[in-house]
mmCIF file of N, CA and C in Angstrom:
data_model
loop_
_atom_site.group_PDB
_atom_site.id
_atom_site.type_symbol
_atom_site.label_atom_id
_atom_site.label_comp_id
_atom_site.label_asym_id
_atom_site.label_seq_id
_atom_site.Cartn_x
_atom_site.Cartn_y
_atom_site.Cartn_z
ATOM 1 N N MET A 1 7.541 82.107 -71.663
ATOM 2 C CA MET A 1 6.668 81.057 -71.734
ATOM 3 C C MET A 1 6.029 80.826 -70.087
ATOM 4 N N MET A 2 6.843 80.223 -69.417
ATOM 5 C CA MET A 2 6.584 80.241 -68.083
ATOM 6 C C MET A 2 5.839 81.231 -67.217
ATOM 7 N N THR A 3 6.606 82.251 -67.175
ATOM 8 C CA THR A 3 6.079 83.157 -66.658
ATOM 9 C C THR A 3 4.769 83.909 -67.228
ATOM 10 N N GLN A 4 4.436 83.428 -68.612
ATOM 11 C CA GLN A 4 3.177 83.918 -69.019
ATOM 12 C C GLN A 4 1.871 83.005 -68.364
ATOM 13 N N ILE A 5 2.443 81.645 -68.345
ATOM 14 C CA ILE A 5 1.293 80.777 -67.216
ATOM 15 C C ILE A 5 0.980 81.158 -66.584
ATOM 16 N N ILE A 6 1.681 81.327 -65.289
ATOM 17 C CA ILE A 6 1.719 81.791 -63.946
ATOM 18 C C ILE A 6 0.764 83.311 -63.808
ATOM 19 N N ALA A 7 1.362 84.301 -64.797
ATOM 20 C CA ALA A 7 0.694 85.380 -64.786
ATOM 21 C C ALA A 7 -0.718 85.247 -65.150
ATOM 22 N N GLU A 8 -0.893 84.590 -65.681
ATOM 23 C CA GLU A 8 -2.410 84.516 -66.153
ATOM 24 C C GLU A 8 -3.157 83.374 -65.278
ATOM 25 N N TRP A 9 -2.665 82.694 -64.884
ATOM 26 C CA TRP A 9 -2.729 82.016 -63.825
ATOM 27 C C TRP A 9 -3.585 83.089 -62.442
ATOM 28 N N ALA A 10 -2.694 83.586 -62.167
ATOM 29 C CA ALA A 10 -2.593 84.484 -61.075
ATOM 30 C C ALA A 10 -3.904 85.354 -61.478
ATOM 31 N N THR A 11 -3.814 86.046 -62.707
ATOM 32 C CA THR A 11 -4.947 86.769 -62.457
ATOM 33 C C THR A 11 -6.274 86.209 -62.513
ATOM 34 N N GLN A 12 -6.393 85.040 -63.432
ATOM 35 C CA GLN A 12 -7.836 84.500 -63.377
ATOM 36 C C GLN A 12 -7.993 83.632 -61.868
ATOM 37 N N ASN A 13 -7.037 83.929 -61.051
ATOM 38 C CA ASN A 13 -7.359 83.294 -59.560
ATOM 39 C C ASN A 13 -7.704 84.651 -58.706
ATOM 40 N N GLY A 14 -8.128 85.655 -59.111
ATOM 41 C CA GLY A 14 -8.097 86.814 -58.108
ATOM 42 C C GLY A 14 -7.000 87.706 -57.734
ATOM 43 N N PHE A 15 -5.852 87.298 -58.191
ATOM 44 C CA PHE A 15 -4.734 88.245 -57.364
ATOM 45 C C PHE A 15 -4.357 89.564 -58.221
ATOM 46 N N ASP A 16 -3.852 90.440 -58.188
ATOM 47 C CA ASP A 16 -3.585 91.767 -58.165
ATOM 48 C C ASP A 16 -2.364 91.919 -58.628
ATOM 49 N N LEU A 17 -2.213 92.757 -59.852
ATOM 50 C CA LEU A 17 -0.508 92.904 -60.500
ATOM 51 C C LEU A 17 -0.246 94.204 -59.066
ATOM 52 N N LEU A 18 1.033 94.026 -58.821
ATOM 53 C CA LEU A 18 2.083 94.646 -58.018
ATOM 54 C C LEU A 18 2.966 95.645 -59.074
ATOM 55 N N ASP A 19 3.828 94.706 -59.907
ATOM 56 C CA ASP A 19 4.348 95.381 -60.435
ATOM 57 C C ASP A 19 4.349 93.780 -61.802
ATOM 58 N N SER A 20 5.427 93.843 -62.737
ATOM 59 C CA SER A 20 5.373 93.121 -64.146
ATOM 60 C C SER A 20 5.617 91.588 -63.269
ATOM 61 N N ARG A 21 5.945 91.457 -62.432
ATOM 62 C CA ARG A 21 6.250 90.092 -61.791
ATOM 63 C C ARG A 21 5.756 89.543 -60.401
ATOM 64 N N LYS A 22 4.981 90.253 -59.841
ATOM 65 C CA LYS A 22 4.622 90.179 -58.647
ATOM 66 C C LYS A 22 3.157 90.501 -58.651
ATOM 67 N N TYR A 23 2.193 89.278 -58.053
ATOM 68 C CA TYR A 23 0.998 89.373 -57.769
ATOM 69 C C TYR A 23 0.475 89.435 -55.973
ATOM 70 N N ARG A 24 -0.922 89.765 -55.991
ATOM 71 C CA ARG A 24 -1.122 89.445 -54.514
ATOM 72 C C ARG A 24 -2.242 89.301 -54.408
ATOM 73 N N ARG A 25 -2.944 88.760 -53.643
ATOM 74 C CA ARG A 25 -4.287 88.507 -53.217
ATOM 75 C C ARG A 25 -4.449 88.729 -51.601
ATOM 76 N N SER A 26 -5.125 89.332 -51.283
ATOM 77 C CA SER A 26 -5.730 89.243 -49.384
ATOM 78 C C SER A 26 -7.291 89.457 -49.365
ATOM 79 N N ASP A 27 -7.224 88.726 -48.340
ATOM 80 C CA ASP A 27 -8.978 88.311 -47.834
ATOM 81 C C ASP A 27 -8.317 88.801 -46.010
ATOM 82 N N SER A 28 -9.628 89.007 -45.428
ATOM 83 C CA SER A 28 -9.583 88.997 -43.845
ATOM 84 C C SER A 28 -8.507 88.341 -43.050
ATOM 85 N N GLU A 29 -8.065 87.018 -43.510
ATOM 86 C CA GLU A 29 -7.417 86.447 -42.796
ATOM 87 C C GLU A 29 -5.727 85.971 -43.336
ATOM 88 N N ARG A 30 -6.016 86.438 -44.728
ATOM 89 C CA ARG A 30 -4.708 85.633 -45.442
ATOM 90 C C ARG A 30 -4.102 86.319 -46.644
ATOM 91 N N THR A 31 -2.846 86.944 -46.783
ATOM 92 C CA THR A 31 -2.324 87.433 -47.884
ATOM 93 C C THR A 31 -1.755 86.442 -48.844
ATOM 94 N N VAL A 32 -1.663 86.261 -50.140
ATOM 95 C CA VAL A 32 -0.577 85.296 -50.415
ATOM 96 C C VAL A 32 -0.191 86.196 -51.436
ATOM 97 N N THR A 33 1.526 86.283 -51.662
ATOM 98 C CA THR A 33 1.984 86.890 -52.784
ATOM 99 C C THR A 33 3.012 86.381 -53.797
ATOM 100 N N ILE A 34 2.597 86.045 -55.231
ATOM 101 C CA ILE A 34 3.581 85.672 -55.796
ATOM 102 C C ILE A 34 4.705 86.166 -56.445
ATOM 103 N N GLU A 35 5.434 85.704 -56.716
ATOM 104 C CA GLU A 35 6.674 86.181 -57.207
ATOM 105 C C GLU A 35 7.704 85.691 -58.234
ATOM 106 N N ILE A 36 7.667 86.028 -59.502
ATOM 107 C CA ILE A 36 8.008 85.314 -60.408
ATOM 108 C C ILE A 36 9.487 85.848 -60.811
ATOM 109 N N LYS A 37 10.335 85.178 -60.693
ATOM 110 C CA LYS A 37 11.726 84.971 -60.820
ATOM 111 C C LYS A 37 12.524 84.839 -62.206
ATOM 112 N N LYS A 38 13.649 84.716 -62.449
ATOM 113 C CA LYS A 38 14.219 84.545 -63.910
ATOM 114 C C LYS A 38 13.847 83.199 -63.788
ATOM 115 N N VAL A 39 14.198 82.273 -63.247
ATOM 116 C CA VAL A 39 13.732 80.653 -63.640
ATOM 117 C C VAL A 39 12.894 79.739 -62.493
ATOM 118 N N SER A 40 12.440 80.545 -61.743
ATOM 119 C CA SER A 40 11.375 79.971 -60.557
ATOM 120 C C SER A 40 10.401 80.907 -60.163
ATOM 121 N N VAL A 41 9.604 80.445 -59.172
ATOM 122 C CA VAL A 41 8.314 80.777 -58.838
ATOM 123 C C VAL A 41 8.216 81.320 -57.108
ATOM 124 N N VAL A 42 7.942 81.972 -56.340
ATOM 125 C CA VAL A 42 8.403 82.089 -54.954
ATOM 126 C C VAL A 42 6.838 82.567 -54.825
ATOM 127 N N LEU A 43 6.506 81.585 -53.498
ATOM 128 C CA LEU A 43 5.037 82.070 -53.118
ATOM 129 C C LEU A 43 5.494 82.654 -51.467
ATOM 130 N N ILE A 44 4.633 83.698 -51.078
ATOM 131 C CA ILE A 44 4.708 84.185 -49.507
ATOM 132 C C ILE A 44 3.376 84.099 -49.216
ATOM 133 N N ASP A 45 3.231 82.990 -48.270
ATOM 134 C CA ASP A 45 1.779 83.196 -47.430
ATOM 135 C C ASP A 45 1.568 83.400 -46.329
ATOM 136 N N GLU A 46 0.999 84.315 -45.956
ATOM 137 C CA GLU A 46 0.953 85.178 -44.538
ATOM 138 C C GLU A 46 -0.556 85.243 -44.194
ATOM 139 N N THR A 47 -0.924 84.320 -43.002
ATOM 140 C CA THR A 47 -1.749 83.837 -42.533
ATOM 141 C C THR A 47 -1.586 84.623 -41.433
ATOM 142 N N ILE A 48 -2.713 85.247 -40.754
ATOM 143 C CA ILE A 48 -2.532 85.897 -39.450
ATOM 144 C C ILE A 48 -2.790 84.653 -38.341
ATOM 145 N N GLY A 49 -1.879 85.087 -37.595
ATOM 146 C CA GLY A 49 -1.678 84.482 -36.420
ATOM 147 C C GLY A 49 -0.528 83.115 -36.764
ATOM 148 N N LEU A 50 -0.024 82.912 -37.805
ATOM 149 C CA LEU A 50 0.679 82.046 -38.103
ATOM 150 C C LEU A 50 2.127 82.791 -39.131
ATOM 151 N N ARG A 51 3.097 81.976 -38.590
ATOM 152 C CA ARG A 51 4.468 82.131 -39.193
ATOM 153 C C ARG A 51 4.698 82.198 -40.844
ATOM 154 N N PRO A 52 4.794 83.483 -41.355
ATOM 155 C CA PRO A 52 4.649 83.542 -42.925
ATOM 156 C C PRO A 52 5.395 81.995 -43.482
ATOM 157 N N ARG A 53 4.952 81.632 -44.700
ATOM 158 C CA ARG A 53 5.509 80.241 -45.280
ATOM 159 C C ARG A 53 5.620 80.371 -46.780
ATOM 160 N N VAL A 54 7.207 80.758 -46.787
ATOM 161 C CA VAL A 54 7.492 80.939 -48.311
ATOM 162 C C VAL A 54 7.891 79.313 -48.923
ATOM 163 N N VAL A 55 7.477 79.507 -49.978
ATOM 164 C CA VAL A 55 7.659 77.766 -50.657
ATOM 165 C C VAL A 55 8.179 78.529 -52.450
ATOM 166 N N SER A 56 9.303 77.996 -52.745
ATOM 167 C CA SER A 56 10.008 78.436 -54.147
ATOM 168 C C SER A 56 9.923 76.831 -55.045
ATOM 169 N N ALA A 57 9.704 77.322 -56.340
ATOM 170 C CA ALA A 57 9.607 76.063 -57.096
ATOM 171 C C ALA A 57 10.359 76.455 -58.649
ATOM 172 N N LEU A 58 11.196 75.826 -58.768
ATOM 173 C CA LEU A 58 12.123 76.029 -60.203
ATOM 174 C C LEU A 58 10.670 75.688 -61.228
ATOM 175 N N PHE A 59 10.696 76.539 -62.427
ATOM 176 C CA PHE A 59 9.818 76.477 -63.538
ATOM 177 C C PHE A 59 9.887 74.713 -64.243
ATOM 178 N N LYS A 60 11.079 74.430 -64.244
ATOM 179 C CA LYS A 60 11.517 72.709 -64.765
ATOM 180 C C LYS A 60 10.776 72.020 -63.981
ATOM 181 N N ASP A 61 10.803 71.827 -62.599
ATOM 182 C CA ASP A 61 10.131 71.300 -61.601
ATOM 183 C C ASP A 61 8.478 71.279 -61.768
ATOM 184 N N LEU A 62 8.057 72.595 -61.881
ATOM 185 C CA LEU A 62 6.965 73.070 -61.735
ATOM 186 C C LEU A 62 6.025 72.585 -62.689
ATOM 187 N N PHE A 63 6.581 72.504 -64.025
ATOM 188 C CA PHE A 63 6.046 72.401 -65.105
ATOM 189 C C PHE A 63 6.235 70.789 -65.686
ATOM 190 N N PHE A 64 7.026 69.873 -65.317
ATOM 191 C CA PHE A 64 7.200 68.666 -65.577
ATOM 192 C C PHE A 64 5.634 67.791 -65.187
ATOM 193 N N GLY A 65 4.980 67.452 -66.542
ATOM 194 C CA GLY A 65 3.500 66.608 -66.172
ATOM 195 C C GLY A 65 2.779 67.271 -66.117
ATOM 196 N N SER A 66 1.738 67.686 -65.216
ATOM 197 C CA SER A 66 0.642 68.286 -65.548
ATOM 198 C C SER A 66 0.852 69.662 -64.764
ATOM 199 N N PRO A 67 1.137 70.824 -65.536
ATOM 200 C CA PRO A 67 1.617 72.166 -64.731
ATOM 201 C C PRO A 67 0.247 72.483 -63.936
ATOM 202 N N ASP A 68 -1.100 72.593 -64.541
ATOM 203 C CA ASP A 68 -2.305 73.286 -63.681
ATOM 204 C C ASP A 68 -2.387 72.397 -62.225
ATOM 205 N N GLY A 69 -2.327 71.182 -61.999
ATOM 206 C CA GLY A 69 -2.391 70.793 -60.924
ATOM 207 C C GLY A 69 -1.184 70.886 -59.856
ATOM 208 N N LYS A 70 -0.320 71.622 -60.422
ATOM 209 C CA LYS A 70 1.266 71.501 -59.896
ATOM 210 C C LYS A 70 1.198 72.689 -59.132
ATOM 211 N N LEU A 71 0.719 73.944 -60.439
ATOM 212 C CA LEU A 71 0.551 75.040 -59.612
ATOM 213 C C LEU A 71 0.051 75.172 -58.851
ATOM 214 N N GLU A 72 -1.334 74.874 -58.494
ATOM 215 C CA GLU A 72 -2.483 74.660 -57.617
ATOM 216 C C GLU A 72 -2.010 74.624 -56.198
ATOM 217 N N ARG A 73 -1.299 73.103 -56.369
ATOM 218 C CA ARG A 73 -0.750 72.885 -55.033
ATOM 219 C C ARG A 73 0.193 73.693 -54.602
ATOM 220 N N LEU A 74 1.265 74.065 -54.902
ATOM 221 C CA LEU A 74 2.315 74.669 -54.921
ATOM 222 C C LEU A 74 1.447 76.475 -54.465
ATOM 223 N N LEU A 75 0.748 77.047 -54.902
ATOM 224 C CA LEU A 75 0.218 78.336 -54.608
ATOM 225 C C LEU A 75 -0.740 78.271 -53.691
ATOM 226 N N LEU A 76 -1.877 77.107 -53.443
ATOM 227 C CA LEU A 76 -2.825 77.300 -52.661
ATOM 228 C C LEU A 76 -2.999 76.450 -51.587
ATOM 229 N N GLY A 77 -2.036 75.448 -51.579
ATOM 230 C CA GLY A 77 -1.682 74.392 -50.687
ATOM 231 C C GLY A 77 -1.354 74.872 -49.711
ATOM 232 N N ARG A 78 -1.533 74.063 -48.530
ATOM 233 C CA ARG A 78 -1.331 74.289 -47.285
ATOM 234 C C ARG A 78 -0.258 73.279 -46.313
#
């Protein structure tokens, strides 16, 4: 269920499917990769001129309370 929510969110927000559990979105300045693991999600944010940012969250922490807001902050926050 959790993987489906993240996959759906990624698709709706312009991420391309690379394989069954990996999504990527790129523009001229930034590449963001979402990797869905067994019980967590990993975000790799590669912005030109900056060190890559790697963030992970367990599903139980990500979806406690309001899932949409936490997902947005994790995946798109800086």
